[in-house]
Coordinates of C-alpha atoms in Angstrom, one line a residue:
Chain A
X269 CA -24.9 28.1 -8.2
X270 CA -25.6 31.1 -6.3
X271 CA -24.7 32.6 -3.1
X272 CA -23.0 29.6 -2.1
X273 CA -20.7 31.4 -0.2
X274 CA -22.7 33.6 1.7
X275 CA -21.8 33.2 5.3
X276 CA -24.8 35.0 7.1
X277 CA -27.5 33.7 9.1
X278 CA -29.3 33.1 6.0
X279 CA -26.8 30.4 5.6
X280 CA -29.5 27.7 4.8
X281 CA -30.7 29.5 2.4
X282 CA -28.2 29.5 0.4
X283 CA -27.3 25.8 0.6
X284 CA -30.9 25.1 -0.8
X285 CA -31.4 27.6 -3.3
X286 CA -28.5 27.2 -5.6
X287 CA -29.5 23.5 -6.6
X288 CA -32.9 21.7 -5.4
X289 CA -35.5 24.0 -4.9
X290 CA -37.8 25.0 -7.6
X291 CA -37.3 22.5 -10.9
X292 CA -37.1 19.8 -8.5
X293 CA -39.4 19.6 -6.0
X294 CA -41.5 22.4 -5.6
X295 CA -42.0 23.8 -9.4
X296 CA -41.7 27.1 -8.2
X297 CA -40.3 29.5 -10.6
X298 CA -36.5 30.4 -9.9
X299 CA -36.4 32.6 -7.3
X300 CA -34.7 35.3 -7.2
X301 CA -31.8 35.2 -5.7
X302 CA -30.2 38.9 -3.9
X303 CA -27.7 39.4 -1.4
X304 CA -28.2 38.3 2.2
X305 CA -30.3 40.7 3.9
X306 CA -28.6 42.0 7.0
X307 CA -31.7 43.5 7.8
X308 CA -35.2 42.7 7.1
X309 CA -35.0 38.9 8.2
X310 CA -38.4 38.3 7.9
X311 CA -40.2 35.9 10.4
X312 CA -41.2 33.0 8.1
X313 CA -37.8 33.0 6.5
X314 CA -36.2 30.7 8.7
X315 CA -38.9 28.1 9.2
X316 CA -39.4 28.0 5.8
X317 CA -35.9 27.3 4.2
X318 CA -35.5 24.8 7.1
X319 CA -39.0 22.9 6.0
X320 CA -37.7 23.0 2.2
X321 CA -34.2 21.5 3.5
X322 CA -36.5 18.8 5.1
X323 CA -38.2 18.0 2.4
X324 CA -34.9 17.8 0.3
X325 CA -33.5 15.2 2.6
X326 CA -37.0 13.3 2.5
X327 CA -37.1 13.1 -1.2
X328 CA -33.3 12.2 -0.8
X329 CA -33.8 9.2 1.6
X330 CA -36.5 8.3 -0.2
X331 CA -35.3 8.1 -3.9
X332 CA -31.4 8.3 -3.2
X333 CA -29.4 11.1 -4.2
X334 CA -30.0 13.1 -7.4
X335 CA -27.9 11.5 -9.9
X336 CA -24.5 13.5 -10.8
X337 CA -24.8 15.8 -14.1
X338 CA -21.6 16.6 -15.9
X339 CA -20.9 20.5 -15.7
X340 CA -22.4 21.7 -18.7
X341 CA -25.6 20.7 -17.5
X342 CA -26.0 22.1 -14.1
X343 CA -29.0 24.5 -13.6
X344 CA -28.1 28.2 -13.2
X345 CA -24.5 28.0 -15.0
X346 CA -24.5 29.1 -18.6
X347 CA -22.5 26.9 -20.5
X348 CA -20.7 27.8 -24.5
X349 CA -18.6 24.7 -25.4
X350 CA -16.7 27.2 -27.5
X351 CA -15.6 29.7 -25.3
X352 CA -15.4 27.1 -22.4
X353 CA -12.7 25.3 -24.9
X354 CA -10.7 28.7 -25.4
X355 CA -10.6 29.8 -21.6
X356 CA -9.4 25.9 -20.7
X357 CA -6.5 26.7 -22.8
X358 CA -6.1 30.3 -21.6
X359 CA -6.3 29.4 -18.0
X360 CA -2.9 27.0 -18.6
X361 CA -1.1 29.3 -20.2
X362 CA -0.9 28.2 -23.4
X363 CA -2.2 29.1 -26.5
X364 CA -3.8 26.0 -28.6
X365 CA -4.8 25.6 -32.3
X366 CA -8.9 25.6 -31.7
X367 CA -9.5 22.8 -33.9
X368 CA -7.1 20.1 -32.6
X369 CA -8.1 20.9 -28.9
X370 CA -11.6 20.0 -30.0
X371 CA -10.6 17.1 -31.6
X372 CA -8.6 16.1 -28.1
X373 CA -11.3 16.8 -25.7
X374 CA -13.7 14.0 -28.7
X375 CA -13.5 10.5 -27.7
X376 CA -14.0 8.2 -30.4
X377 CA -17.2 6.6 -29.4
X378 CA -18.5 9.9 -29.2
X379 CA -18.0 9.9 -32.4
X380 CA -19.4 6.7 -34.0
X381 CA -22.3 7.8 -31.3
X382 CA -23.0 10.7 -33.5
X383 CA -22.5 8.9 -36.8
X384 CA -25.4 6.2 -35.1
X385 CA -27.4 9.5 -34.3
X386 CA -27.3 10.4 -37.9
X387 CA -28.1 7.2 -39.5
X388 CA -31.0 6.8 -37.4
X389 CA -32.5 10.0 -38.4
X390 CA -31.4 9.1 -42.1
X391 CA -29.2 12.3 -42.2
X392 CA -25.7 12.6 -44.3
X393 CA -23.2 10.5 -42.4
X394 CA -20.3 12.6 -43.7
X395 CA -19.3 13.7 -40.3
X396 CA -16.1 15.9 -39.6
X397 CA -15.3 15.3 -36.3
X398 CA -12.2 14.4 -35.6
X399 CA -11.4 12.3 -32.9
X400 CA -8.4 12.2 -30.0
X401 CA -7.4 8.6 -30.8
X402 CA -4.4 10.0 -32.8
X403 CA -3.4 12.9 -30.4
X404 CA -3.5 10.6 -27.2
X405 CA -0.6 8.4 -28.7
X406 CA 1.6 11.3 -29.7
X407 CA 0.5 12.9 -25.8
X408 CA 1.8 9.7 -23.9
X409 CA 4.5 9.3 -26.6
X410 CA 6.2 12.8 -25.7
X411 CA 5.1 12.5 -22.1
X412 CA 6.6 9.1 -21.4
X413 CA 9.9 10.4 -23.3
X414 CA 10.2 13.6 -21.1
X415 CA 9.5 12.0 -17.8
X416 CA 12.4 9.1 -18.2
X417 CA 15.0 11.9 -20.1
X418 CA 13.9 13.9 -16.3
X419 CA 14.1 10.8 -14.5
X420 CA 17.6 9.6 -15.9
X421 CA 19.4 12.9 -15.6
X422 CA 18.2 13.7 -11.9
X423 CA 19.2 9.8 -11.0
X424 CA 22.0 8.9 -13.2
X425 CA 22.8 5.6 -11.3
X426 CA 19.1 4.6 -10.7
X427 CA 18.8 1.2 -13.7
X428 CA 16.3 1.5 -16.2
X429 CA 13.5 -0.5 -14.8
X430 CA 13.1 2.0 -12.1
X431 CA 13.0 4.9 -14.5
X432 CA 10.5 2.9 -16.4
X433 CA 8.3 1.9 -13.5
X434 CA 8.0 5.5 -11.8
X435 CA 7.3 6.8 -15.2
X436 CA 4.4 3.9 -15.2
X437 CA 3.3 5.2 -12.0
X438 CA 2.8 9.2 -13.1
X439 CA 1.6 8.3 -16.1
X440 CA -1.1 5.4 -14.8
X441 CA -4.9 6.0 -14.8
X442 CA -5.2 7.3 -11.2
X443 CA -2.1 9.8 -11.1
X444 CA -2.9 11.4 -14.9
X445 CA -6.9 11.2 -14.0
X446 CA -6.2 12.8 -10.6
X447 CA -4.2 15.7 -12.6
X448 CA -6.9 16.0 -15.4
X449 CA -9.5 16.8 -12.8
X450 CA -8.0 19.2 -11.0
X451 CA -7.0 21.1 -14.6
X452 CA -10.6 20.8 -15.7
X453 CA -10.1 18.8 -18.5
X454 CA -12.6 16.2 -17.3
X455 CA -15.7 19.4 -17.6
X456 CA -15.1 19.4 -21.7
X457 CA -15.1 16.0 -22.2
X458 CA -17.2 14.5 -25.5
X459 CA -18.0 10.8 -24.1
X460 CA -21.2 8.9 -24.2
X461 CA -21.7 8.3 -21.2
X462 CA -21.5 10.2 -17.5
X463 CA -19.9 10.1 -15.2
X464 CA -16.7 9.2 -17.4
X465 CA -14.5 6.4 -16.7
X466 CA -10.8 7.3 -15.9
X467 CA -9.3 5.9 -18.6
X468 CA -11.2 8.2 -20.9
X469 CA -10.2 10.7 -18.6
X470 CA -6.5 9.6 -18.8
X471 CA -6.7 9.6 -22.5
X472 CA -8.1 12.8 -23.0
X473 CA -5.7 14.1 -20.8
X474 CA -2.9 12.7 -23.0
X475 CA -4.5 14.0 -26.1
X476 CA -4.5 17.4 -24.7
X477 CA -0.6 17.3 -24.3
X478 CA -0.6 16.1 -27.8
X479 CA -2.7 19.1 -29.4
X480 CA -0.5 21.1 -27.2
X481 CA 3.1 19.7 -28.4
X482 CA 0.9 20.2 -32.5
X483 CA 1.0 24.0 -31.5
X484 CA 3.3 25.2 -30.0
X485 CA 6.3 22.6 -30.1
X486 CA 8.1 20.9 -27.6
X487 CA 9.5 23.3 -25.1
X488 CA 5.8 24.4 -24.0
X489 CA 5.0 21.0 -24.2
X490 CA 7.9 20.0 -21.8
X491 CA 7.4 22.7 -19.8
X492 CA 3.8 21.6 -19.1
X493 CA 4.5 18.1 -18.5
X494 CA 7.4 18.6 -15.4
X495 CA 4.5 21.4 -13.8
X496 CA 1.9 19.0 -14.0
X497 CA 3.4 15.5 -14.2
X498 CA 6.7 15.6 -11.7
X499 CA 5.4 17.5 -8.8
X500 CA 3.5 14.2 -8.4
X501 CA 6.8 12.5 -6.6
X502 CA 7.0 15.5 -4.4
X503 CA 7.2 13.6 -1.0
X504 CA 6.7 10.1 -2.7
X505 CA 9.4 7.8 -2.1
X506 CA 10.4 7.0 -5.8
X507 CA 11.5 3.4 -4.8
X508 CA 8.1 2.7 -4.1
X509 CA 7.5 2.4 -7.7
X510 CA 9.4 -0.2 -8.5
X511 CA 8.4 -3.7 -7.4
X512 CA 11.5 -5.6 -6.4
X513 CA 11.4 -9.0 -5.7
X514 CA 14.3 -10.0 -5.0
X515 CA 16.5 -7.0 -3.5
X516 CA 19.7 -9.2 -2.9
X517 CA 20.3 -10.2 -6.3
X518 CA 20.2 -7.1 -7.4
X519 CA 22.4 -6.0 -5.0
X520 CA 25.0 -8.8 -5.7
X521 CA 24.6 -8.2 -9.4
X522 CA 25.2 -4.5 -9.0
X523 CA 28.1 -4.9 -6.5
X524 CA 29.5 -7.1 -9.0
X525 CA 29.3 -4.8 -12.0
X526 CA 30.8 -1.8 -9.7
X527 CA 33.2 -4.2 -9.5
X528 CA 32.9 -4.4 -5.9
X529 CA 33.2 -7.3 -3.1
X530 CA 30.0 -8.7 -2.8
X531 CA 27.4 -8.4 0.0
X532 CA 27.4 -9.2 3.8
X533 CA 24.3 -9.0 5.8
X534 CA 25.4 -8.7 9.7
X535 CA 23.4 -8.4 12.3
X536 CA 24.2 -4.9 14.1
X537 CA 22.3 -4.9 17.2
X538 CA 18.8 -6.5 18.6
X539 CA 16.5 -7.1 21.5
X540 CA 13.7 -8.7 23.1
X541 CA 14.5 -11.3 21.2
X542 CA 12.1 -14.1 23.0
X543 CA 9.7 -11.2 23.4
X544 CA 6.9 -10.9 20.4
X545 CA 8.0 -7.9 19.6
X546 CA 11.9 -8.7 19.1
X547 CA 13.7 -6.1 16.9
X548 CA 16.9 -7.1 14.7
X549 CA 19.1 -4.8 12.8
X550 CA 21.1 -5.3 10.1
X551 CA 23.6 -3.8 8.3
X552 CA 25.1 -4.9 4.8
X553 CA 29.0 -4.5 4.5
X554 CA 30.5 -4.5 1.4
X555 CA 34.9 -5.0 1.9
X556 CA 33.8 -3.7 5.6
X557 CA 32.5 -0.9 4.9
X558 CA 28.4 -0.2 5.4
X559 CA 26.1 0.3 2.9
X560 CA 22.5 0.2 4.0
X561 CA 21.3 -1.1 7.5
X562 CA 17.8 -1.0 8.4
X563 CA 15.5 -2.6 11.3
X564 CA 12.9 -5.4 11.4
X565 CA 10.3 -7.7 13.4
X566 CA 12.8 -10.7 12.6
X567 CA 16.0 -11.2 11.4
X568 CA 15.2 -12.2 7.4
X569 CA 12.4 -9.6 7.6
X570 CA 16.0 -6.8 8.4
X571 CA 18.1 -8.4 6.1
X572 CA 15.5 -7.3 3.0
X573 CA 14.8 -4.1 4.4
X574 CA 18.5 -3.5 4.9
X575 CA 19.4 -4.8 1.4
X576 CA 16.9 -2.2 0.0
X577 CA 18.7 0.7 1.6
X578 CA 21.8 -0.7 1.0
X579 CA 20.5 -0.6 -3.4
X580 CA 18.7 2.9 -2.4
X581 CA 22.2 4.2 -1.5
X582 CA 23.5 3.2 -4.4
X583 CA 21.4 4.5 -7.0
X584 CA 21.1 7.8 -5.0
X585 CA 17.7 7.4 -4.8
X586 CA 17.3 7.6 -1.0
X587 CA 14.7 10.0 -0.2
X588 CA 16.8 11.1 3.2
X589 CA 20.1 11.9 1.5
X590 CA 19.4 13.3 -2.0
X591 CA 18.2 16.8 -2.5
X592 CA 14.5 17.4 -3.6
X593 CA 13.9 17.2 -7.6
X594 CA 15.3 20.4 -9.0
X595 CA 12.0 21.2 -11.1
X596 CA 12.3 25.2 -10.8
X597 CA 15.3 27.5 -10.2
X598 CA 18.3 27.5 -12.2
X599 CA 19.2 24.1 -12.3
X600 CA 15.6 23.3 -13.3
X601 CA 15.6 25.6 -16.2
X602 CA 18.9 24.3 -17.2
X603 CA 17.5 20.8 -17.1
X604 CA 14.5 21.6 -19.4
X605 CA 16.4 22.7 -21.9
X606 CA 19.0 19.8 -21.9
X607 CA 15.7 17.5 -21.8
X608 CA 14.5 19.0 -25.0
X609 CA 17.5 19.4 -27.2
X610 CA 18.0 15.6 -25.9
X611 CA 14.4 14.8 -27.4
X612 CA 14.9 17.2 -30.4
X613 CA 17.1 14.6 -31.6
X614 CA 20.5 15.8 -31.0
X615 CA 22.0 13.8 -28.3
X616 CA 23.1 10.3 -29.1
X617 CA 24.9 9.6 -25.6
X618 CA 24.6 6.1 -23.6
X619 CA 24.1 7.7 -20.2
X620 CA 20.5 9.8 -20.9
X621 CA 18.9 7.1 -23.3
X622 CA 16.9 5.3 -21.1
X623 CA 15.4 1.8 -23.1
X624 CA 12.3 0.2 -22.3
Chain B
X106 CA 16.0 4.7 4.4
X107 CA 13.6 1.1 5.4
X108 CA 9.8 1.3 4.7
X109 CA 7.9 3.5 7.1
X110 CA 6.6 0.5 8.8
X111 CA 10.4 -0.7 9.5
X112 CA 11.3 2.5 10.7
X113 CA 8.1 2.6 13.1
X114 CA 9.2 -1.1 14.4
X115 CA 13.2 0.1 15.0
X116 CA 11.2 3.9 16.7
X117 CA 9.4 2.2 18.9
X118 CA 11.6 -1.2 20.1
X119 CA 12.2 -1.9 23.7
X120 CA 15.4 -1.9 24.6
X121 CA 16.3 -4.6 27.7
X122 CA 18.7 -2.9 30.1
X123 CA 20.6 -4.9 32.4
X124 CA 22.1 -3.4 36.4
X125 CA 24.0 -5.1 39.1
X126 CA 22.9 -3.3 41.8
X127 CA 25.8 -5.2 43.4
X128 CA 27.1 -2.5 46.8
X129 CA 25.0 0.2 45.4
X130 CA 22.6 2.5 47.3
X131 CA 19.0 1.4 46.6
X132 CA 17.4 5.1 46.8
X133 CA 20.1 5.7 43.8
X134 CA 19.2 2.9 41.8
X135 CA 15.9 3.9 41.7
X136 CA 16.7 7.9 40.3
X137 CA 18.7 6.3 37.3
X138 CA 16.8 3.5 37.1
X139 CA 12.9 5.7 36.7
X140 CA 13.1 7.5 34.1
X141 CA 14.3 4.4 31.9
X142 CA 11.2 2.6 32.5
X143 CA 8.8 5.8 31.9
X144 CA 10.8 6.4 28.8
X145 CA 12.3 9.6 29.5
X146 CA 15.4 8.9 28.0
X147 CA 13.6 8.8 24.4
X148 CA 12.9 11.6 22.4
X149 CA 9.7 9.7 21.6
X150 CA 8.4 10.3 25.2
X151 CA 4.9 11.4 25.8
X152 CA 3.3 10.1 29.5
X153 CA 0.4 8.4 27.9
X154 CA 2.7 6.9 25.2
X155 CA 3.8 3.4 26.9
X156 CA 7.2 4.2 25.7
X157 CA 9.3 2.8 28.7
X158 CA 11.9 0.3 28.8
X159 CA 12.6 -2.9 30.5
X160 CA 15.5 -3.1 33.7
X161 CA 16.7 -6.2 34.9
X162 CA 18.6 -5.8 38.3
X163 CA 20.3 -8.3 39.4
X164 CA 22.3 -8.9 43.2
X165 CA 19.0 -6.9 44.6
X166 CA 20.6 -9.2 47.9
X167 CA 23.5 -7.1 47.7
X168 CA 22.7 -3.7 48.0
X169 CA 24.4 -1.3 50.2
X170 CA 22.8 1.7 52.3
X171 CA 24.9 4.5 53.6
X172 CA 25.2 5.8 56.9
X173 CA 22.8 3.5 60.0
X174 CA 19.7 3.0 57.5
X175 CA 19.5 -0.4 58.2
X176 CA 19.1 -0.1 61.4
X177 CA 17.2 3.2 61.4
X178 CA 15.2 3.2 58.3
X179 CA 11.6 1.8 58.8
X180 CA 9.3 0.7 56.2
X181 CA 5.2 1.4 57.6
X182 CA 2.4 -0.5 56.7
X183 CA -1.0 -0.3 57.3
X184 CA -2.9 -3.4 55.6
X185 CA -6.5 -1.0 56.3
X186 CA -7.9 -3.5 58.7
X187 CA -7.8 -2.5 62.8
X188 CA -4.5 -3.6 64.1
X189 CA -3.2 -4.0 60.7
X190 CA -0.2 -1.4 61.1
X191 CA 3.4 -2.9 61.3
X192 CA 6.5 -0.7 61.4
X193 CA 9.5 -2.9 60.3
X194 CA 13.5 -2.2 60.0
X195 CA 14.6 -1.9 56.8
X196 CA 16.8 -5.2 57.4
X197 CA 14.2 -7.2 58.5
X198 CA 12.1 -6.3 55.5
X199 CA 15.6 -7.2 53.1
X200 CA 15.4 -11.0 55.3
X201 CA 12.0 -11.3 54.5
X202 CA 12.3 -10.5 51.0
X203 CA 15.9 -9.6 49.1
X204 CA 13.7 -7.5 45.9
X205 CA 11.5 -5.5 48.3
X206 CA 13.9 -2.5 49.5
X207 CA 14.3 -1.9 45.5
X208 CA 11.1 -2.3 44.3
X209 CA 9.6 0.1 47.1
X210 CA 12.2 2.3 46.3
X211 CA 11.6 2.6 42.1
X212 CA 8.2 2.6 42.6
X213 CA 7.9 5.4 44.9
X214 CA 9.7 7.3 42.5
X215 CA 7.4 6.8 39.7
X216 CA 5.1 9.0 38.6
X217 CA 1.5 8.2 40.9
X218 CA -0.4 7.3 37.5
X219 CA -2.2 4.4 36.5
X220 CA 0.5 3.5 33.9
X221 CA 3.4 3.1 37.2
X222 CA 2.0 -0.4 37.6
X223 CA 2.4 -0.9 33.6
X224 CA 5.9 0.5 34.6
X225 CA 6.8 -2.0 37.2
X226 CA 6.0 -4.7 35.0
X227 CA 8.9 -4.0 32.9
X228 CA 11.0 -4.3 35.8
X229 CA 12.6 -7.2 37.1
X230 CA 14.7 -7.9 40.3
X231 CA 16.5 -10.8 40.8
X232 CA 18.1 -11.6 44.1
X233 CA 21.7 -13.4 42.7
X234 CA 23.2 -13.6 39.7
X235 CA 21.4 -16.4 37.7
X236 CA 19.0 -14.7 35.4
X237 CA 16.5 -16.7 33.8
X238 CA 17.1 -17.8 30.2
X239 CA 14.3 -15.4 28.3
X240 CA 15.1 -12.6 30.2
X241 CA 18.7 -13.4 29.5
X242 CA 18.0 -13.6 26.0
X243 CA 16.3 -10.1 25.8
X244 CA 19.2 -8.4 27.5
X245 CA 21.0 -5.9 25.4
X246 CA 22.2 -2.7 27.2
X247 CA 23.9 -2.5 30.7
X248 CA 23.1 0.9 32.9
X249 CA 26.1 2.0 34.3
X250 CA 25.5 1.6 38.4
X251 CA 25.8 4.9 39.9
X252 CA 28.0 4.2 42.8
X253 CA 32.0 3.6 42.2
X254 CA 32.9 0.1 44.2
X255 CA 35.6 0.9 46.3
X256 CA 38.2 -1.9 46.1
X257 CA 38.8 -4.1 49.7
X258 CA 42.0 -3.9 51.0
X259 CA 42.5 -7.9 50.2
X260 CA 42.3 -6.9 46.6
X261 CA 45.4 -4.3 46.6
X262 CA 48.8 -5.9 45.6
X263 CA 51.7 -5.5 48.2
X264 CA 53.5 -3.2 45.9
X265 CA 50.3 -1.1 45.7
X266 CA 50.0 -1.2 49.5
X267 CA 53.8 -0.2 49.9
X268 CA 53.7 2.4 47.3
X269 CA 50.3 4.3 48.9
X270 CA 51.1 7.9 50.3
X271 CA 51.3 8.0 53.7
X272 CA 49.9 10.5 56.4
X273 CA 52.8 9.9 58.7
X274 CA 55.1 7.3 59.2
X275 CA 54.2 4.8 62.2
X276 CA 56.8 5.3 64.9
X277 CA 58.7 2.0 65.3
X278 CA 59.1 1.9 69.5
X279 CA 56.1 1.9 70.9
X280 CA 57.0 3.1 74.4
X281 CA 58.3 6.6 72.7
X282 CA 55.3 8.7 72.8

């Protein structure tokens, strides 16, 4: 795609000549394509590019829009799988064995695809590609293990179903799928079919973390996962994750395994109450002392709102009162490691193992 | 803290304020009472935001001006027809109608946009004390009135009376002056 960026008058130009001109419409050999003349700007140019832009929109309206091509196949950009596959691991940072990132970026069906391909043209079927079946489950193994240890040492009190359901959320096929195609994973891709779903996406993605914890181990590995994964709840309200049905009995069940005198929903302060728009609060006392109070359009409607502070206070896991998730710095780095001599195997203590 | 949408309910609530304007100066019921119902008093403010709050004010019967206004303050109206202009005395216009004297006053201290008549509808003057039930039932807040009641002298207690300082001492035979 060329001189997509030019700015100059000639701007026009450049829109059309990177993609639809030439093989498309007008069978015109490629033309060349120089820097924006400042000077020279020839009579006809203008009319011209605008009557080829017209005739792009035509065809367009006519026919729809051209249908999407995955990367490698885009006019003017030279594409080599091979070093494509070596600067995708470059540009992370990491250094990964060549042969298992191939195998990642290979979908299965590719595979069987290409064993179809060589039975049909009665060639030896003895095929060694490897696919990322294998790779994907170790990926979301390691992945899903490092995000709760992260989870569970950052919110100590917060109960395991939360943990579990926020590492649901990162991990689920629009988060990982939003993170793979902003890395470039989804441009090396070996599926049958484009564009590619986002679970293939998603799984690819995991089997890239795989071939990266089969080379270099799982610090990098770890690393990689709370750059990519945890900057996700950056400004995401964690409690939003979890689906709680039923906010009171938690909050009595909790209250009563703190050992605490259980809850009492009171109604603080309200007004316009025979207006439509009445507003209630209420506030949850536990042994007279408040826990979580929160507004509403009617009285019930506060109460659950109120009750879902009140559990939000208590798992320190309000979004107002606890610091933001200490993913760089000292504290961070000292985190990491913890993490990773946790999932090494070494630590056998209650408070960090986090059950499914 | 709640869901955003909770929060945006508790922001954005209207709050029902509640005066006696019970021997207070109408012109200084009005300068408290104004910027409550534009919504000056929230840090949510914005003039195109309808962000004000209600006021109920109740004894509007029993205001009190200062000084001869009664007498000497006249209300003009022309209704745009010929002959159509009256000049009336601010008591005659408080026999006619008790709420008047207030309402002219808060609304001439409103801003002169098209939301003052938005404004006014959040306001309600009652003559005496009954308030109607819904309005009653919106009430939450009471504006402090500006003016400090002074107390009648039937209301002091004789020790009270005995035990005021005194200018001078009244001289007890008359016919030694």
């Amino acid at each position: 795609m060329a001189a997509i960026t030019c700015t100059c008058v000639n701007g026009v130009r450049s829109l059309i000549l990177g993609r639809y001109i030439g093989r498309t419409i007008l069978r015109t050999p490629k033309p060349v394509i120089t820097d924006c003349p400042v000077r020279n700007l020839k009579r006809w140019e203008r009319p011209y590019m605008l009557y080829l832009e017209k005739q792009r929109k035509k065809h367009e309206r006519k026919f729809g829009p051209p249908p999407p091509k995955p990367r490698s196949e885009h006019s003017d950009l030279p594409w080599n799988y091979d070093s494509e596959l070596y600067a995708f691991a470059r540009r992370l940072g990491e250094e990964i064995n060549e042969e298992t990132l191939r195998a990642a970026f290979t979908h299965p069906s590719f595979v069987a695809g290409e064993i179809e391909k060589r039975k049909e043209l009665e060639l030896d079927v003895e095929l060694d590609m490897q696919d990322n079946e294998e790779l994907s489950h170790i990926g979301i193994e390691f992945i899903s293990e490092y995000i709760k240890s992260y989870l569970r040492h950052v919110y100590p009190n917060f109960p395991d179903d939360g943990i579990n359901a926020t590492k649901d959320h990162l991990t689920s096929v629009e988060v990982s799928s939003h993170i793979a195609s902003h890395l470039g994973v989804a441009d090396l891709i070996k599926y049958p079919v484009f564009p590619f779903p986002e679970d293939v996406v998603q799984k690819t993605f995991f089997a890239v973390v795989g071939a990266l914890l089969q080379s270099q181990g799982p610090d990098r590995t770890g690393l990689f996962v709370r750059d990519f994964f945890l900057p996700q709840l950056m400004g995401k309200d964690i409690n939003d994750c979890w689906e709680l049905l039923d906010p009171m009995g938690l909050l009595v069940e909790t209250l009563q395994q703190q050992g605490k005198e259980p809850p009492q929903p009171r109604l603080i302060r309200q007004t316009g109450s025979s207006t439509l728009v009445a507003m209630y609060i209420v506030g949850i006392y536990s042994d007279k002392q408040l826990i979580g109070s929160a507004p509403g359009s009617s009285i019930l409607e506060a109460e659950d709102q109120a009750t879902r502070v009140a559990l939000k206070n208590i798992f320190g896991t309000n979004p107002e009162k606890s610091p933001p998730l200490p993913i760089d710095g000292p504290i961070g780095q000292y985190l990491h490691a913890s993490i990773v001599k946790q999932l090494k195997g070494g630590d056998n203590s209650e408070r960090v193992a986090v059950s499914d | 803290m709640a869901s955003r949408a909770a929060q945006q309910w508790g922001t954005f609530a209207r709050v029902w304020y509640l005066l006696d304007a019970n021997q207070q100066p109408p012109g200084r019921i009005a300068a408290m009472v104004s910027p409550i119902l534009q919504g000056k008093h929230k840090p949510i403010y914005h003039p195109l935001s309808d962000v004000g709050d209600h006021v109920v004010i109740i004894n509007t019967r029993k205001i009190a001006f200062s000084g001869e206004k009664w007498d000497r303050k006249i209300y003009y109206h022309h209704t745009g027809y010929p002959r159509g202009f009256s000049a009336t005395k601010a008591k005659d216009v408080h026999l006619i109608d008790p709420t008047k004297i207030v309402h002219k006053a808060i609304y001439g201290m409103l801003p002169k946009t098209l939301t003052r008549r938005t404004m006014m509808q959040r306001l309600h003057l009652i003559p005496g004390q009954t308030i109607p039930e819904d309005i009653k039932a919106n009430i939450v807040e009471q504006i402090v009135a500006p003016r400090e009641i002074p107390k009648p002298l039937d209301q002091y207690t004789e020790e009270e009376l005995e035990n005021f300082p005194k200018l001078w001492h009244p001289v007890e035979d008359p016919d030694l002056r």
